[in-house]
PDB file of C-alpha atoms in Angstrom:
ATOM      1  CA  MET F   1      56.369 -35.960  -3.817  1.00 78.00           C
ATOM      2  CA  ALA F   2      58.959 -34.939  -1.251  1.00 82.00           C
ATOM      3  CA  PRO F   3      58.571 -32.100   0.189  1.00 79.00           C
ATOM      4  CA  ALA F   4      61.089 -28.973  -0.687  1.00 74.00           C
ATOM      5  CA  PRO F   5      63.564 -27.803   0.807  1.00 71.00           C
ATOM      6  CA  ALA F   6      63.578 -26.125   4.155  1.00 67.00           C
ATOM      7  CA  HIS F   7      63.624 -22.181   4.269  1.00 65.00           C
ATOM      8  CA  PRO F   8      62.221 -19.542   6.612  1.00 64.00           C
ATOM      9  CA  ASN F   9      58.841 -18.771   6.475  1.00 58.00           C
ATOM     10  CA  PRO F  10      56.869 -16.956   5.012  1.00 60.00           C
ATOM     11  CA  ALA F  11      57.539 -19.037   1.830  1.00 63.00           C
ATOM     12  CA  VAL F  12      56.499 -16.194  -0.489  1.00 68.00           C
ATOM     13  CA  ASP F  13      55.302 -12.658   0.170  1.00 69.00           C
ATOM     14  CA  ALA F  14      53.179 -10.745  -3.029  1.00 74.00           C
ATOM     15  CA  GLY F  15      50.686  -7.498  -2.669  1.00 74.00           C
ATOM     16  CA  TYR F  16      48.493  -6.467  -5.551  1.00 74.00           C
ATOM     17  CA  TYR F  17      48.110  -3.732  -7.961  1.00 68.00           C
ATOM     18  CA  ALA F  18      44.304  -4.227  -7.550  1.00 65.00           C
ATOM     19  CA  PRO F  19      43.300  -3.926  -4.833  1.00 64.00           C
ATOM     20  CA  HIS F  20      47.041  -3.038  -3.916  1.00 70.00           C
ATOM     21  CA  SER F  21      45.705  -2.511  -0.509  1.00 78.00           C
ATOM     22  CA  ALA F  22      45.843  -6.890  -0.352  1.00 81.00           C
ATOM     23  CA  GLY F  23      48.299  -9.085  -0.482  1.00 81.00           C
ATOM     24  CA  VAL F  24      49.154 -13.073   0.283  1.00 82.00           C
ATOM     25  CA  MET F  25      51.065 -14.653   1.907  1.00 82.00           C
ATOM     26  CA  VAL F  26      52.390 -18.416   1.168  1.00 80.00           C
ATOM     27  CA  PHE F  27      53.938 -21.077   4.691  1.00 82.00           C
ATOM     28  CA  ALA F  28      56.063 -24.141   4.304  1.00 80.00           C
ATOM     29  CA  LYS F  29      55.978 -26.582   6.982  1.00 80.00           C
ATOM     30  CA  GLY F  30      57.356 -29.104   6.558  1.00 80.00           C
ATOM     31  CA  GLY F  31      58.314 -28.841   2.746  1.00 79.00           C
ATOM     32  CA  TYR F  32      54.132 -29.149   2.002  1.00 83.00           C
ATOM     33  CA  LEU F  33      52.151 -26.350   1.719  1.00 82.00           C
ATOM     34  CA  SER F  34      50.465 -25.149   5.674  1.00 85.00           C
ATOM     35  CA  LEU F  35      48.453 -21.781   5.187  1.00 85.00           C
ATOM     36  CA  LEU F  36      47.729 -19.818   2.674  1.00 84.00           C
ATOM     37  CA  GLU F  37      46.704 -16.350   3.810  1.00 85.00           C
ATOM     38  CA  ILE F  38      44.842 -13.228   1.914  1.00 84.00           C
ATOM     39  CA  TYR F  39      45.976 -10.339   3.685  1.00 84.00           C
ATOM     40  CA  SER F  40      44.818  -6.846   3.859  1.00 84.00           C
ATOM     41  CA  VAL F  41      46.050  -3.222   4.556  1.00 83.00           C
ATOM     42  CA  SER F  42      42.395  -1.142   4.238  1.00 82.00           C
ATOM     43  CA  ASP F  43      39.881  -0.601   6.067  1.00 84.00           C
ATOM     44  CA  GLU F  44      37.798  -2.715   3.804  1.00 80.00           C
ATOM     45  CA  PRO F  45      37.561  -6.781   4.225  1.00 79.00           C
ATOM     46  CA  ILE F  46      38.526  -8.894   1.772  1.00 79.00           C
ATOM     47  CA  THR F  47      35.370 -10.412   0.560  1.00 81.00           C
ATOM     48  CA  ALA F  48      36.820 -12.810  -2.336  1.00 79.00           C
ATOM     49  CA  TRP F  49      40.107 -13.676  -3.686  1.00 78.00           C
ATOM     50  CA  PRO F  50      41.180 -10.732  -6.075  1.00 77.00           C
ATOM     51  CA  ASP F  51      42.543 -12.042  -9.903  1.00 79.00           C
ATOM     52  CA  PRO F  52      45.902 -13.837  -9.603  1.00 77.00           C
ATOM     53  CA  CYS F  53      47.258 -10.946 -13.110  1.00 81.00           C
ATOM     54  CA  PHE F  54      46.927  -8.106 -10.186  1.00 77.00           C
ATOM     55  CA  ILE F  55      49.659 -10.189  -8.329  1.00 76.00           C
ATOM     56  CA  GLU F  56      53.209  -8.075  -7.605  1.00 76.00           C
ATOM     57  CA  ARG F  57      55.782  -9.847  -7.184  1.00 66.00           C
TER      58      ARG F  57
END
């Protein structure tokens, strides 16, 4: 499979509306997925991936 066209990182950034303090970023390097990161701005750590149906794009 050919790599995706080059663009600045992060390739995608989206937030969750439940929990509202979480987000996810997708990074690409050389046109391929290189990192998938979930983050929280809350004092409570995220212990499991939130359901994808709660992603706000």
